[in-house]
């Protein structure tokens, strides 16, 4: 049974991401800061993910550090994610090549606020990350879930992005999926 909530795109994305994450490397950067802040808040409140654990949140001093801790967690066998804005994403490119080359199931969620046609997002196309885009608050929730499920199933890294002004902060109605239904979609083999 689906429940309806009024939330913004950042919260919608963070809600989906939290369910699949064991480790989250963060460096809060506007307009993506609420995703990292909410994940940290839920972890501190001992909210459980789909694996009945709280997410281990590690705040670093830069975006390069956030992706580096995410990369290290992935190499250790954890499901890891990070959140950033498009400017921070550009600092993650060197690690993105390594993550993609190692076929690690990472997801980077990006509130993209480039001045023209997501040039910053497209600057990462050559890294080997698969890309998914959301165009509404509800999309941000569902694509967050889809990106994590796809990363796990394909052992591939994903970049999930959405507009960093409108979608990230727009309040809208989202139909949330029951966590048990999502849990049944994971291939544990």
mmCIF file of C-alpha atoms in Angstrom, residues 5-179:
data_model
loop_
_atom_site.group_PDB
_atom_site.id
_atom_site.type_symbol
_atom_site.label_atom_id
_atom_site.label_comp_id
_atom_site.label_asym_id
_atom_site.label_seq_id
_atom_site.Cartn_x
_atom_site.Cartn_y
_atom_site.Cartn_z
ATOM 1 C CA UNK A 5 3.623 12.593 1.468
ATOM 2 C CA UNK A 6 4.345 16.223 0.603
ATOM 3 C CA UNK A 7 8.136 16.508 0.297
ATOM 4 C CA UNK A 8 10.748 18.208 -1.869
ATOM 5 C CA UNK A 9 13.065 16.539 -4.369
ATOM 6 C CA UNK A 10 16.033 16.416 -2.022
ATOM 7 C CA UNK A 11 14.047 14.600 0.651
ATOM 8 C CA UNK A 12 12.443 12.308 -1.925
ATOM 9 C CA UNK A 13 15.849 11.299 -3.265
ATOM 10 C CA UNK A 14 17.345 10.870 0.206
ATOM 11 C CA UNK A 15 14.417 8.680 1.308
ATOM 12 C CA UNK A 16 14.999 6.264 -1.561
ATOM 13 C CA UNK A 17 18.767 6.315 -1.189
ATOM 14 C CA UNK A 18 18.762 5.734 2.563
ATOM 15 C CA UNK A 19 17.010 2.408 2.116
ATOM 16 C CA UNK A 20 19.923 0.932 0.135
ATOM 17 C CA UNK A 21 22.946 2.602 1.713
ATOM 18 C CA UNK A 22 25.275 1.160 4.309
ATOM 19 C CA UNK A 23 27.844 3.968 4.088
ATOM 20 C CA UNK A 24 27.359 7.538 2.921
ATOM 21 C CA UNK A 25 30.292 9.868 2.317
ATOM 22 C CA UNK A 26 29.072 13.452 2.517
ATOM 23 C CA UNK A 27 30.216 16.993 2.027
ATOM 24 C CA UNK A 28 27.106 19.184 2.187
ATOM 25 C CA UNK A 29 26.987 21.591 -0.763
ATOM 26 C CA UNK A 30 24.075 23.783 -1.871
ATOM 27 C CA UNK A 31 21.576 22.839 -3.327
ATOM 28 C CA UNK A 32 22.254 19.185 -2.407
ATOM 29 C CA UNK A 33 22.884 19.830 1.313
ATOM 30 C CA UNK A 34 19.444 18.616 2.480
ATOM 31 C CA UNK A 35 20.101 15.099 1.102
ATOM 32 C CA UNK A 36 23.256 14.754 3.192
ATOM 33 C CA UNK A 37 21.711 16.484 6.214
ATOM 34 C CA UNK A 38 18.621 14.270 6.192
ATOM 35 C CA UNK A 39 20.710 11.117 5.828
ATOM 36 C CA UNK A 40 22.842 12.219 8.782
ATOM 37 C CA UNK A 41 19.726 13.059 10.829
ATOM 38 C CA UNK A 42 18.074 9.687 10.116
ATOM 39 C CA UNK A 43 21.288 7.818 10.885
ATOM 40 C CA UNK A 44 21.663 9.680 14.204
ATOM 41 C CA UNK A 45 18.052 8.737 15.047
ATOM 42 C CA UNK A 46 18.960 5.080 14.343
ATOM 43 C CA UNK A 47 16.556 4.828 11.406
ATOM 44 C CA UNK A 48 17.022 1.444 9.718
ATOM 45 C CA UNK A 49 17.684 0.789 6.039
ATOM 46 C CA UNK A 50 16.385 -2.253 4.132
ATOM 47 C CA UNK A 51 19.124 -4.383 5.694
ATOM 48 C CA UNK A 52 18.056 -3.463 9.257
ATOM 49 C CA UNK A 53 21.124 -1.281 9.845
ATOM 50 C CA UNK A 54 21.640 2.428 10.332
ATOM 51 C CA UNK A 55 23.614 4.162 7.608
ATOM 52 C CA UNK A 56 27.191 5.046 8.584
ATOM 53 C CA UNK A 57 27.572 8.711 7.604
ATOM 54 C CA UNK A 58 31.081 10.106 7.209
ATOM 55 C CA UNK A 59 31.435 13.851 6.609
ATOM 56 C CA UNK A 60 34.599 14.867 4.797
ATOM 57 C CA UNK A 61 36.248 18.237 4.122
ATOM 58 C CA UNK A 62 35.595 18.298 0.371
ATOM 59 C CA UNK A 63 33.739 16.567 -2.419
ATOM 60 C CA UNK A 64 36.946 14.750 -3.337
ATOM 61 C CA UNK A 65 37.032 13.337 0.192
ATOM 62 C CA UNK A 66 33.353 12.363 0.095
ATOM 63 C CA UNK A 67 33.811 10.301 -3.072
ATOM 64 C CA UNK A 68 37.097 8.868 -1.759
ATOM 65 C CA UNK A 69 35.435 7.523 1.412
ATOM 66 C CA UNK A 70 32.576 6.229 -0.728
ATOM 67 C CA UNK A 71 35.083 4.476 -3.009
ATOM 68 C CA UNK A 72 36.868 2.926 -0.035
ATOM 69 C CA UNK A 73 33.592 1.658 1.423
ATOM 70 C CA UNK A 74 32.662 0.127 -1.935
ATOM 71 C CA UNK A 75 36.021 -1.624 -2.169
ATOM 72 C CA UNK A 76 35.427 -3.061 1.311
ATOM 73 C CA UNK A 77 32.130 -4.559 0.101
ATOM 74 C CA UNK A 78 29.642 -2.023 1.457
ATOM 75 C CA UNK A 79 26.818 -0.429 -0.477
ATOM 76 C CA UNK A 80 27.834 3.218 -0.520
ATOM 77 C CA UNK A 81 26.489 6.464 -1.908
ATOM 78 C CA UNK A 82 27.157 10.173 -1.871
ATOM 79 C CA UNK A 83 25.274 13.367 -2.680
ATOM 80 C CA UNK A 84 26.572 16.485 -4.377
ATOM 81 C CA UNK A 85 25.795 19.506 -6.485
ATOM 82 C CA UNK A 86 27.140 19.801 -9.981
ATOM 83 C CA UNK A 87 30.224 21.833 -8.998
ATOM 84 C CA UNK A 88 31.202 19.162 -6.476
ATOM 85 C CA UNK A 89 30.620 16.459 -9.045
ATOM 86 C CA UNK A 90 33.439 17.828 -11.176
ATOM 87 C CA UNK A 91 35.832 17.239 -8.273
ATOM 88 C CA UNK A 92 34.694 13.607 -8.111
ATOM 89 C CA UNK A 93 35.614 12.738 -11.705
ATOM 90 C CA UNK A 94 39.013 11.099 -10.956
ATOM 91 C CA UNK A 95 37.433 8.670 -8.459
ATOM 92 C CA UNK A 96 34.499 8.054 -10.778
ATOM 93 C CA UNK A 97 36.863 6.536 -13.353
ATOM 94 C CA UNK A 98 38.212 4.144 -10.711
ATOM 95 C CA UNK A 99 34.753 3.175 -9.398
ATOM 96 C CA UNK A 100 33.466 2.489 -12.913
ATOM 97 C CA UNK A 101 36.600 0.572 -13.880
ATOM 98 C CA UNK A 102 36.225 -1.624 -10.808
ATOM 99 C CA UNK A 103 32.501 -2.145 -11.590
ATOM 100 C CA UNK A 104 31.424 -1.131 -8.079
ATOM 101 C CA UNK A 105 27.683 -0.635 -7.364
ATOM 102 C CA UNK A 106 27.884 3.032 -6.379
ATOM 103 C CA UNK A 107 25.213 5.718 -6.717
ATOM 104 C CA UNK A 108 25.943 9.439 -6.786
ATOM 105 C CA UNK A 109 22.859 11.658 -6.430
ATOM 106 C CA UNK A 110 23.301 15.137 -7.898
ATOM 107 C CA UNK A 111 21.229 18.292 -7.529
ATOM 108 C CA UNK A 112 22.513 19.842 -10.765
ATOM 109 C CA UNK A 113 22.506 23.598 -10.971
ATOM 110 C CA UNK A 114 24.571 24.354 -14.028
ATOM 111 C CA UNK A 115 23.908 27.564 -15.845
ATOM 112 C CA UNK A 116 23.313 25.915 -19.204
ATOM 113 C CA UNK A 117 21.980 22.470 -20.160
ATOM 114 C CA UNK A 118 23.663 20.356 -17.506
ATOM 115 C CA UNK A 119 27.166 20.746 -18.987
ATOM 116 C CA UNK A 120 28.657 19.629 -15.674
ATOM 117 C CA UNK A 121 26.690 16.375 -15.717
ATOM 118 C CA UNK A 122 27.678 15.666 -19.297
ATOM 119 C CA UNK A 123 31.334 16.259 -18.410
ATOM 120 C CA UNK A 124 31.148 12.935 -16.521
ATOM 121 C CA UNK A 125 29.802 10.839 -19.408
ATOM 122 C CA UNK A 126 33.231 9.459 -20.241
ATOM 123 C CA UNK A 127 33.763 8.085 -16.699
ATOM 124 C CA UNK A 128 31.705 4.937 -17.308
ATOM 125 C CA UNK A 129 28.883 5.784 -14.891
ATOM 126 C CA UNK A 130 25.366 4.976 -16.062
ATOM 127 C CA UNK A 131 23.074 8.020 -15.916
ATOM 128 C CA UNK A 132 19.471 8.500 -14.842
ATOM 129 C CA UNK A 133 17.655 11.828 -14.767
ATOM 130 C CA UNK A 134 14.606 12.911 -12.781
ATOM 131 C CA UNK A 135 12.290 15.696 -13.860
ATOM 132 C CA UNK A 136 9.921 15.895 -10.872
ATOM 133 C CA UNK A 137 9.870 15.300 -7.135
ATOM 134 C CA UNK A 138 8.151 11.945 -7.563
ATOM 135 C CA UNK A 139 10.712 10.987 -10.238
ATOM 136 C CA UNK A 140 13.510 11.825 -7.786
ATOM 137 C CA UNK A 141 12.103 9.287 -5.329
ATOM 138 C CA UNK A 142 11.508 6.499 -7.831
ATOM 139 C CA UNK A 143 14.720 7.061 -9.809
ATOM 140 C CA UNK A 144 16.666 7.052 -6.563
ATOM 141 C CA UNK A 145 15.322 3.573 -5.844
ATOM 142 C CA UNK A 146 15.799 2.438 -9.446
ATOM 143 C CA UNK A 147 19.405 3.666 -9.538
ATOM 144 C CA UNK A 148 20.292 1.672 -6.422
ATOM 145 C CA UNK A 149 18.492 -1.466 -7.593
ATOM 146 C CA UNK A 150 20.200 -1.181 -10.990
ATOM 147 C CA UNK A 151 23.637 -0.624 -9.447
ATOM 148 C CA UNK A 152 23.224 -3.713 -7.251
ATOM 149 C CA UNK A 153 21.835 -5.886 -10.048
ATOM 150 C CA UNK A 154 24.375 -4.848 -12.697
ATOM 151 C CA UNK A 155 27.372 -4.208 -10.437
ATOM 152 C CA UNK A 156 27.680 -0.836 -12.152
ATOM 153 C CA UNK A 157 27.904 2.714 -10.812
ATOM 154 C CA UNK A 158 25.040 5.135 -11.432
ATOM 155 C CA UNK A 159 24.744 8.904 -11.496
ATOM 156 C CA UNK A 160 21.213 10.064 -10.683
ATOM 157 C CA UNK A 161 20.630 13.768 -11.274
ATOM 158 C CA UNK A 162 17.830 16.317 -11.170
ATOM 159 C CA UNK A 163 17.453 20.083 -11.386
ATOM 160 C CA UNK A 164 19.149 21.771 -8.472
ATOM 161 C CA UNK A 165 16.782 24.688 -8.160
ATOM 162 C CA UNK A 166 13.298 23.586 -9.025
ATOM 163 C CA UNK A 167 13.145 19.826 -8.425
ATOM 164 C CA UNK A 168 15.464 19.857 -5.425
ATOM 165 C CA UNK A 169 13.350 22.350 -3.456
ATOM 166 C CA UNK A 170 9.882 22.057 -4.991
ATOM 167 C CA UNK A 171 7.263 20.614 -2.629
ATOM 168 C CA UNK A 172 5.018 18.044 -4.243
ATOM 169 C CA UNK A 173 2.982 14.925 -3.478
ATOM 170 C CA UNK A 174 4.895 11.647 -3.652
ATOM 171 C CA UNK A 175 3.422 8.159 -3.332
ATOM 172 C CA UNK A 176 5.926 6.172 -1.287
ATOM 173 C CA UNK A 177 6.307 2.460 -1.902
ATOM 174 C CA UNK A 178 6.077 0.047 1.031
ATOM 175 C CA UNK A 179 9.594 -0.914 2.119
#
